Each structure stands twice: as structure tokens, then as C-alpha cells.
Short mmCIF file of C-alpha atoms and ligand atoms in Angstrom, two decimals:
data_model
loop_
_atom_site.label_atom_id
_atom_site.label_comp_id
_atom_site.label_asym_id
_atom_site.label_seq_id
_atom_site.Cartn_x
_atom_site.Cartn_y
_atom_site.Cartn_z
CA MET A 1 -0.79 -3.45 -31.33
CA SER A 2 2.54 -4.82 -29.86
CA GLN A 3 2.73 -6.92 -26.92
CA ALA A 4 2.72 -5.75 -23.49
CA ILE A 5 6.13 -6.06 -21.77
CA LEU A 6 4.65 -5.34 -18.31
CA THR A 7 1.10 -6.21 -17.20
CA ALA A 8 -0.33 -5.94 -13.97
CA SER A 9 -3.94 -7.25 -13.15
CA GLY A 10 -6.25 -7.33 -10.28
CA LEU A 11 -3.55 -5.67 -8.26
CA ASN A 12 -4.46 -5.25 -4.49
CA ARG A 13 -1.92 -4.31 -1.65
CA ILE A 14 -3.30 -4.24 1.84
CA PHE A 15 -0.85 -2.95 4.82
CA LYS A 16 -1.90 -3.84 8.42
CA VAL A 17 -1.61 -0.82 10.47
CA ARG A 18 -2.39 -0.03 14.16
CA HIS A 19 -5.28 2.91 14.12
CA LYS A 20 -6.76 4.21 16.83
CA GLY A 21 -5.60 1.24 19.25
CA LYS A 22 -6.77 -1.64 16.99
CA MET A 23 -5.06 -3.21 14.04
CA GLN A 24 -6.95 -2.39 10.71
CA ASP A 25 -6.26 -2.96 6.96
CA LEU A 26 -4.96 -0.29 4.95
CA HIS A 27 -6.12 -0.60 1.23
CA ALA A 28 -3.38 1.01 -0.74
CA VAL A 29 -4.05 -0.22 -4.02
CA SER A 30 -7.28 -1.93 -4.95
CA GLY A 31 -8.11 -3.87 -8.24
CA LEU A 32 -5.60 -2.24 -10.26
CA ASP A 33 -4.96 -3.16 -14.05
CA LEU A 34 -2.46 -1.76 -16.33
CA SER A 35 -0.20 -3.08 -19.40
CA LEU A 36 2.53 -1.09 -21.10
CA GLU A 37 3.67 -1.78 -24.44
CA PRO A 38 7.61 -1.21 -25.78
CA GLY A 39 7.95 2.42 -26.57
CA ARG A 40 5.09 4.09 -24.91
CA THR A 41 4.88 5.97 -21.86
CA LEU A 42 1.97 5.33 -19.30
CA GLY A 43 1.30 8.14 -16.94
CA ILE A 44 0.02 7.47 -13.60
CA VAL A 45 -1.26 10.55 -11.93
CA GLY A 46 -2.86 11.20 -8.25
CA GLU A 47 -2.15 13.01 -5.19
CA SER A 48 0.39 12.07 -2.36
CA GLY A 49 -1.17 9.20 -0.52
CA CYS A 50 -3.29 7.77 -3.83
CA GLY A 51 -0.99 4.53 -3.99
CA LYS A 52 1.23 5.49 -6.75
CA THR A 53 4.50 4.63 -4.89
CA THR A 54 2.84 1.41 -3.41
CA LEU A 55 2.14 0.51 -7.00
CA ASN A 56 5.56 1.39 -8.36
CA ARG A 57 7.50 -0.73 -5.85
CA MET A 58 4.86 -3.77 -6.58
CA LEU A 59 5.85 -3.31 -10.56
CA LEU A 60 9.78 -3.03 -9.60
CA LEU A 61 9.07 -6.66 -7.78
CA LEU A 62 10.22 -5.07 -4.73
CA ASP A 63 6.71 -5.44 -2.80
CA GLN A 64 4.39 -8.28 -3.20
CA PRO A 65 0.87 -7.64 -3.97
CA THR A 66 -1.86 -8.97 -1.64
CA SER A 67 -3.11 -10.49 -4.49
CA GLY A 68 -3.25 -9.87 -8.07
CA GLU A 69 -0.22 -10.41 -10.32
CA VAL A 70 2.56 -8.71 -12.21
CA ARG A 71 3.98 -10.21 -15.44
CA PHE A 72 7.13 -9.35 -17.16
CA LYS A 73 7.15 -10.41 -20.96
CA ASP A 74 3.82 -12.60 -19.68
CA LYS A 75 5.91 -14.51 -16.98
CA LEU A 76 4.95 -14.13 -13.14
CA PRO A 77 7.95 -13.33 -10.86
CA ALA A 78 7.29 -16.74 -8.84
CA ASP A 79 7.93 -18.32 -12.12
CA MET A 80 11.10 -16.69 -13.07
CA THR A 81 14.54 -18.40 -13.19
CA HIS A 82 17.52 -16.81 -11.27
CA ALA A 83 18.65 -15.97 -14.95
CA GLU A 84 15.05 -14.44 -15.63
CA ARG A 85 15.08 -12.29 -12.31
CA ALA A 86 18.59 -10.96 -13.27
CA GLU A 87 17.21 -10.12 -16.83
CA PHE A 88 14.10 -8.50 -15.11
CA ARG A 89 16.59 -6.22 -12.92
CA ARG A 90 18.73 -5.32 -16.07
CA ALA A 91 15.68 -4.65 -18.12
CA VAL A 92 13.43 -2.50 -15.83
CA GLN A 93 15.35 0.42 -14.59
CA PRO A 94 14.03 2.85 -11.65
CA VAL A 95 14.37 6.75 -11.50
CA PHE A 96 13.65 8.01 -8.21
CA GLN A 97 12.37 11.77 -7.10
CA ASN A 98 15.68 12.46 -5.22
CA PRO A 99 18.81 12.28 -6.88
CA PHE A 100 20.50 13.49 -3.50
CA SER A 101 19.53 10.08 -1.69
CA SER A 102 19.64 8.01 -4.89
CA LEU A 103 23.23 8.43 -5.55
CA ASP A 104 26.10 7.32 -3.36
CA PRO A 105 28.01 9.90 -2.28
CA ARG A 106 31.35 8.12 -1.64
CA MET A 107 31.27 6.73 -5.12
CA ARG A 108 32.60 8.23 -8.30
CA VAL A 109 29.83 8.98 -10.72
CA GLY A 110 31.63 6.39 -13.30
CA LYS A 111 31.32 3.84 -10.70
CA ILE A 112 27.73 4.71 -9.94
CA ILE A 113 26.63 4.39 -13.36
CA ALA A 114 28.46 1.14 -14.06
CA GLU A 115 26.69 -0.56 -11.39
CA PRO A 116 23.92 -1.91 -13.25
CA LEU A 117 26.35 -3.32 -15.76
CA SER A 118 28.23 -5.53 -13.27
CA SER A 119 25.99 -8.28 -13.76
CA LEU A 120 26.54 -8.18 -17.55
CA ALA A 121 29.28 -11.02 -17.76
CA ASP A 122 30.18 -10.22 -21.56
CA LEU A 123 31.27 -6.63 -20.90
CA SER A 124 34.99 -6.17 -20.50
CA ARG A 125 36.60 -2.96 -18.71
CA ASP A 126 36.81 -0.87 -21.77
CA ASP A 127 33.28 -1.92 -22.72
CA ILE A 128 32.03 -0.66 -19.52
CA ASP A 129 34.18 2.82 -19.62
CA ASN A 130 32.81 3.36 -23.16
CA ARG A 131 29.23 2.74 -22.20
CA VAL A 132 29.52 5.24 -19.04
CA ALA A 133 30.81 7.89 -21.51
CA GLU A 134 27.98 7.30 -24.00
CA VAL A 135 25.53 7.55 -21.65
CA LEU A 136 26.58 10.47 -19.75
CA GLU A 137 26.83 12.10 -23.09
CA ALA A 138 23.13 10.85 -23.82
CA VAL A 139 21.98 12.98 -20.87
CA GLY A 140 23.93 16.19 -21.70
CA LEU A 141 27.18 15.55 -19.44
CA ARG A 142 30.68 14.84 -20.34
CA ALA A 143 32.62 11.60 -20.31
CA GLU A 144 35.32 13.33 -17.77
CA ASP A 145 32.48 13.68 -15.20
CA ALA A 146 32.65 10.01 -14.49
CA ARG A 147 35.55 10.91 -12.46
CA ARG A 148 33.72 13.54 -10.40
CA PHE A 149 31.70 12.90 -7.40
CA PRO A 150 27.99 13.41 -6.95
CA ASN A 151 28.22 16.38 -4.61
CA GLU A 152 30.03 18.21 -7.14
CA PHE A 153 26.94 18.43 -9.31
CA SER A 154 23.95 20.42 -9.31
CA GLY A 155 20.74 18.96 -8.31
CA GLY A 156 19.61 18.73 -12.04
CA GLN A 157 22.66 17.34 -13.22
CA ARG A 158 22.25 14.65 -10.35
CA GLN A 159 19.11 13.81 -11.68
CA ARG A 160 20.83 13.42 -15.18
CA ILE A 161 23.34 10.86 -13.49
CA ALA A 162 20.23 8.70 -12.24
CA ILE A 163 19.05 8.68 -15.69
CA ALA A 164 22.35 7.95 -17.15
CA ARG A 165 22.89 4.85 -14.76
CA ALA A 166 19.16 3.98 -15.43
CA ILE A 167 19.92 3.43 -19.35
CA ALA A 168 23.28 2.09 -19.16
CA SER A 169 22.08 -1.46 -18.95
CA ARG A 170 20.07 -0.60 -21.95
CA PRO A 171 16.74 -1.48 -20.16
CA SER A 172 13.47 -1.84 -21.93
CA ILE A 173 11.68 -0.09 -19.28
CA LEU A 174 12.29 3.18 -17.27
CA MET A 175 10.06 3.33 -14.01
CA LEU A 176 9.87 7.08 -13.56
CA ASP A 177 8.93 8.11 -10.02
CA GLU A 178 8.26 11.97 -9.92
CA PRO A 179 11.52 12.44 -11.52
CA VAL A 180 11.34 16.03 -11.92
CA SER A 181 9.30 17.26 -9.11
CA SER A 182 12.43 17.91 -6.59
CA GLN A 183 13.99 20.11 -9.75
CA ASP A 184 13.58 23.74 -10.45
CA ILE A 185 11.00 24.80 -13.09
CA SER A 186 13.80 25.82 -15.37
CA ILE A 187 15.34 22.53 -15.01
CA ARG A 188 12.12 20.44 -15.24
CA ALA A 189 11.66 21.01 -19.11
CA GLN A 190 15.46 20.03 -19.85
CA ILE A 191 15.09 16.65 -17.90
CA LEU A 192 11.91 16.19 -19.61
CA ASN A 193 13.13 16.71 -22.99
CA ILE A 194 16.12 14.43 -22.14
CA LEU A 195 13.83 11.86 -21.13
CA LYS A 196 11.61 12.03 -24.19
CA ASP A 197 14.72 11.81 -26.44
CA LEU A 198 15.89 8.98 -24.86
CA GLN A 199 12.73 7.10 -25.14
CA ASP A 200 12.85 7.85 -28.88
CA GLU A 201 16.39 6.73 -29.36
CA TYR A 202 16.31 3.49 -27.15
CA GLY A 203 12.60 2.60 -27.76
CA LEU A 204 11.76 2.64 -24.17
CA GLY A 205 8.82 1.80 -22.33
CA CYS A 206 8.12 3.96 -19.49
CA ILE A 207 5.77 4.31 -16.35
CA PHE A 208 5.71 7.88 -15.54
CA ILE A 209 4.57 8.46 -11.81
CA SER A 210 3.57 12.36 -11.06
CA HIS A 211 1.10 14.29 -9.22
CA ASP A 212 1.14 16.91 -12.03
CA LEU A 213 -0.90 16.31 -14.88
CA ALA A 214 0.68 19.00 -16.99
CA THR A 215 3.80 17.11 -17.07
CA VAL A 216 2.05 13.76 -17.42
CA ARG A 217 0.53 15.34 -20.64
CA PHE A 218 3.81 16.19 -21.82
CA MET A 219 5.83 12.71 -21.40
CA ALA A 220 2.72 10.27 -21.56
CA HIS A 221 0.69 8.60 -24.50
CA ASP A 222 -1.75 6.97 -22.16
CA VAL A 223 -2.78 7.93 -18.42
CA ILE A 224 -4.28 6.29 -15.51
CA VAL A 225 -5.55 8.51 -12.81
CA MET A 226 -5.72 6.97 -9.08
CA TYR A 227 -7.61 8.25 -6.24
CA LEU A 228 -7.34 6.09 -2.81
CA GLY A 229 -5.68 3.53 -4.22
CA ARG A 230 -8.12 2.93 -7.26
CA VAL A 231 -8.16 3.98 -11.02
CA ILE A 232 -10.60 6.12 -11.37
CA GLU A 233 -10.24 7.16 -14.72
CA ARG A 234 -7.92 5.93 -17.85
CA GLY A 235 -7.65 6.76 -21.49
CA THR A 236 -4.94 8.31 -23.96
CA ALA A 237 -3.25 11.59 -22.31
CA GLN A 238 -4.48 13.58 -25.34
CA ALA A 239 -7.99 12.59 -24.58
CA ILE A 240 -7.87 13.02 -20.61
CA CYS A 241 -6.12 16.13 -21.00
CA SER A 242 -8.47 17.86 -23.60
CA GLN A 243 -11.84 16.20 -22.33
CA PRO A 244 -11.67 14.78 -18.96
CA SER A 245 -14.60 13.18 -17.72
CA HIS A 246 -14.32 12.55 -13.82
CA PRO A 247 -14.60 15.74 -11.76
CA TYR A 248 -11.26 14.67 -9.83
CA THR A 249 -9.50 14.64 -13.48
CA LYS A 250 -10.85 17.86 -14.19
CA ALA A 251 -9.97 19.38 -10.83
CA LEU A 252 -6.38 18.05 -11.17
CA LEU A 253 -6.09 19.56 -14.70
CA ALA A 254 -7.20 22.90 -13.68
CA ALA A 255 -4.82 23.00 -10.85
CA ALA A 256 -1.92 22.19 -13.09
CA LEU A 257 -3.08 24.23 -16.00
CA PRO A 258 -4.62 27.38 -15.06
CA PRO A 259 -6.25 28.96 -17.98
CA ASP A 260 -4.59 32.27 -17.36
CA PRO A 261 -1.25 32.13 -16.48
CA ASP A 262 -1.34 35.61 -14.45
CA ALA A 263 -4.48 34.81 -12.39
CA PRO A 264 -4.24 32.79 -9.19
CA ALA A 265 -4.53 29.03 -9.46
CA PRO A 266 -8.28 28.49 -9.55
CA ASP A 267 -10.15 27.30 -6.12
CA VAL A 268 -11.37 24.57 -7.84
CA PRO A 269 -11.17 20.90 -6.34
CA PRO A 270 -9.41 18.80 -5.21
CA ARG A 271 -10.72 20.80 -2.28
CA GLY A 272 -9.91 19.83 1.17
CA GLU A 273 -7.75 16.74 2.19
CA ILE A 274 -7.86 13.49 0.84
CA PRO A 275 -9.63 11.23 3.14
CA SER A 276 -7.77 8.49 5.36
CA PRO A 277 -7.27 5.23 3.23
CA LEU A 278 -8.12 3.94 6.66
CA ASP A 279 -11.33 5.38 6.76
CA PRO A 280 -12.37 5.63 3.00
CA PRO A 281 -15.85 7.22 2.20
CA SER A 282 -18.73 5.20 1.46
CA GLY A 283 -19.99 5.02 -2.49
CA CYS A 284 -17.84 7.10 -4.54
CA PRO A 285 -14.49 7.63 -3.00
CA TYR A 286 -14.39 11.08 -4.12
CA HIS A 287 -17.70 12.14 -2.85
CA THR A 288 -16.63 14.16 0.12
CA ARG A 289 -14.70 16.61 -2.24
CA CYS A 290 -16.82 16.59 -5.35
CA PRO A 291 -19.00 19.66 -6.08
CA LEU A 292 -21.00 17.62 -8.24
CA LYS A 293 -22.08 14.78 -5.61
CA MET A 294 -25.65 13.31 -5.76
CA ASP A 295 -27.31 11.23 -3.26
CA VAL A 296 -26.46 8.02 -5.01
CA CYS A 297 -22.72 8.89 -4.75
CA VAL A 298 -22.74 8.45 -1.07
CA ARG A 299 -24.41 4.80 -1.60
CA GLU A 300 -23.06 3.40 -4.27
CA ARG A 301 -19.27 3.04 -5.70
CA PRO A 302 -19.58 3.76 -9.50
CA GLY A 303 -18.19 1.41 -12.03
CA MET A 304 -16.07 2.28 -14.74
CA LEU A 305 -18.12 3.43 -17.20
CA ALA A 306 -17.23 4.41 -21.06
CA SER A 307 -16.46 8.29 -21.49
CA PRO A 308 -17.04 10.56 -23.94
CA HIS A 309 -13.32 10.67 -24.98
CA GLY A 310 -13.02 7.09 -25.81
CA GLY A 311 -11.68 5.93 -22.22
CA VAL A 312 -13.52 5.08 -19.02
CA ALA A 313 -14.08 6.75 -15.87
CA ALA A 314 -15.71 5.72 -12.57
CA CYS A 315 -18.46 8.48 -12.18
CA HIS A 316 -22.16 8.19 -11.94
CA LEU A 317 -22.75 11.21 -14.17
CA LEU A 318 -21.26 9.14 -17.24
CA ASP A 319 -24.52 6.62 -16.24
CA PRO A 320 -27.64 7.93 -18.50
CA GLY A 321 -29.88 7.59 -15.67
CA TYR A 322 -27.89 10.22 -13.85
CA ALA A 323 -26.34 12.56 -16.47
CA PRO A 324 -27.40 16.00 -16.39
FE1 LIG B 1 -18.79 13.22 -8.02
FE2 LIG B 1 -20.89 11.22 -7.90
FE3 LIG B 1 -19.06 11.24 -9.77
FE4 LIG B 1 -18.15 10.66 -7.61
S1 LIG B 1 -19.94 9.45 -8.82
S2 LIG B 1 -17.08 11.98 -8.97
S3 LIG B 1 -19.22 11.87 -6.11
S4 LIG B 1 -20.45 12.98 -9.38
#
């Protein structure tokens, strides 16, 4: 197994927020571990508010964990030299959900794509122009598009421009935060296919964040499922999507992939609202929505237990003492 290029261990992020007139702790991410190897995609799935975006910001070193650590090539951010930080900025490139806000409308596309190259001192003007043309073509646009402005492109094309910018500096990791959820269904498949091709061609490691388990199944090798800031299931994408163990993962899967495409989406969980992270449930954080809840679920938080698919999940039902 190749060595991980990005790892997080024991990651916690607590925000202080005012709630009902007093300051309270909001646990956005709790006790999270992950590792990403070159050429692999790690999918991070969960509903809005589960901590995915906070996690993404910490992995991009845009936010500091309250405790725990992120390492890039086994190096802590605090121990990085100026040059190593610059290397991190080149090597780890984000693609965000909304290409309308992530591309400066006053800049020509060529300049937008060339931006991450500005710190690479060994590139001449010609090198940069050639690189811009190369990545535009890699995402299915034309080299001449470099002279146009973002507002001359459709939403799907703008997301391709954002991806071209992300790969221009030849990164080793793409951090994809809901990269297709603002696109029409017909455009999503095109962008996902482009991302897959680029991953194969450039050997990229990818973190793919999404609320939609169907797109994660298509993109990812490994998956972690988050709920209220915690990982509640992890395993290979293939195993999690064919044999999910946690009731929440089953619900996400049922919602993403209704068995009969002509039938209405099944009325399965996730039922009701996600609880407030300011007032998380006792015991299993999913017990307020879980159709399989037992008495113990209200009292005790389940630990990570081995699941039949070879991964792990946080559910008492995996404990032989409680299994049906
Ligand atoms: Fe449902 Fe209990 Fe499992 Fe939580 S621990 S997911 S409440 S069965």
C-alpha cells in the first residue's frame, strides 16, 4: 500500500456560538481520522450540517482544528517552512460547488487558470500559456477560450474552468467540495467523467465531498459517512454502497438510488430534521431518526464496530449482544 499523502487524526473543531442568550460549544467535527493515498478518491458523505465543509477547510489549512492534527506528506503545518507551505498550496487544489462565485468575473479565463502558477518561478510566459491551453483542452474546452470572460460560459463550462485552474499547477490532491451539485443532471455526468479521466491521467488523490451517495459511489474508492460531525461508517465505496451497515447510510443510499426509477423516492429515513449540533442527542446521535432504535441507543454512544462488509460502523446492532 502506498504511503498516505494527506492524513488527519483525532480532528476536532469546536466553535463558540451564542445560543439562547449564552455562549455554547458547537462541535462541528469530532474525533475524525482519515488518510488519502496517491491516485485514490476518498468520498465524504453526509447531509448539510454534518461537518463536511468544516473538515474541508481544515484539510486545506484554511482553518485550524481545536485539537488533533492534519499532516501533508507526514509534515504538520506548524513545522512547514515557507517553501513547504507554498508547495502545499500548489499541490493541494480546491474545487468548490459554485463556479459563479469562485471565478472572478473581471478576469479573463487564461489569467484565472494561470493564477496558481504565479508562484512557480521556473515557468516562462510561454510555458504558462502552453499549460493554460493544455488544461483547457483536458477539460473539453478550447485553447482560444483563454481570452474570454467567465460570464461568456454556461455553469457547466465554468465548473470545467474551475477544474482546469485546479489542475494547472499539477497538484497531487484535488479537494472537491460538492463539485457537481449546482449543475443540471445532464452536465453532472460530463463533469464527473472529466474528473475521473483527470485522476487516471495525472494520478491525483481526491477528496470528494458530497451529500449524494450515488455520485460518491461513482467517484470514490473509499467512503466515510458523517453525521453530526462524527464518522459513523467507513469502508470501500463498493462495500458501503452494496452492503451498508449503518441505518443512516442505508437511508442515504435509499434516497440516492430509489430501486424503481419510476416510483417516487421511498419514504425512508433520513426522516425528520437533523438535530442541532448545539444540542446533540444522547447516546447514538442518530437515535432521534432511526427506525431501529433500541433503549440502549438512547443511553450509550456506540463505538466503531466491525461490519460484515469489511469496514466499520458506529451502531449497536453490530454488537452480537444487540444484533436482531
Ligand atoms: Fe439506530 Fe441504535 Fe444503531 Fe443508532 S445505534 S443507528 S439508534 S440502531
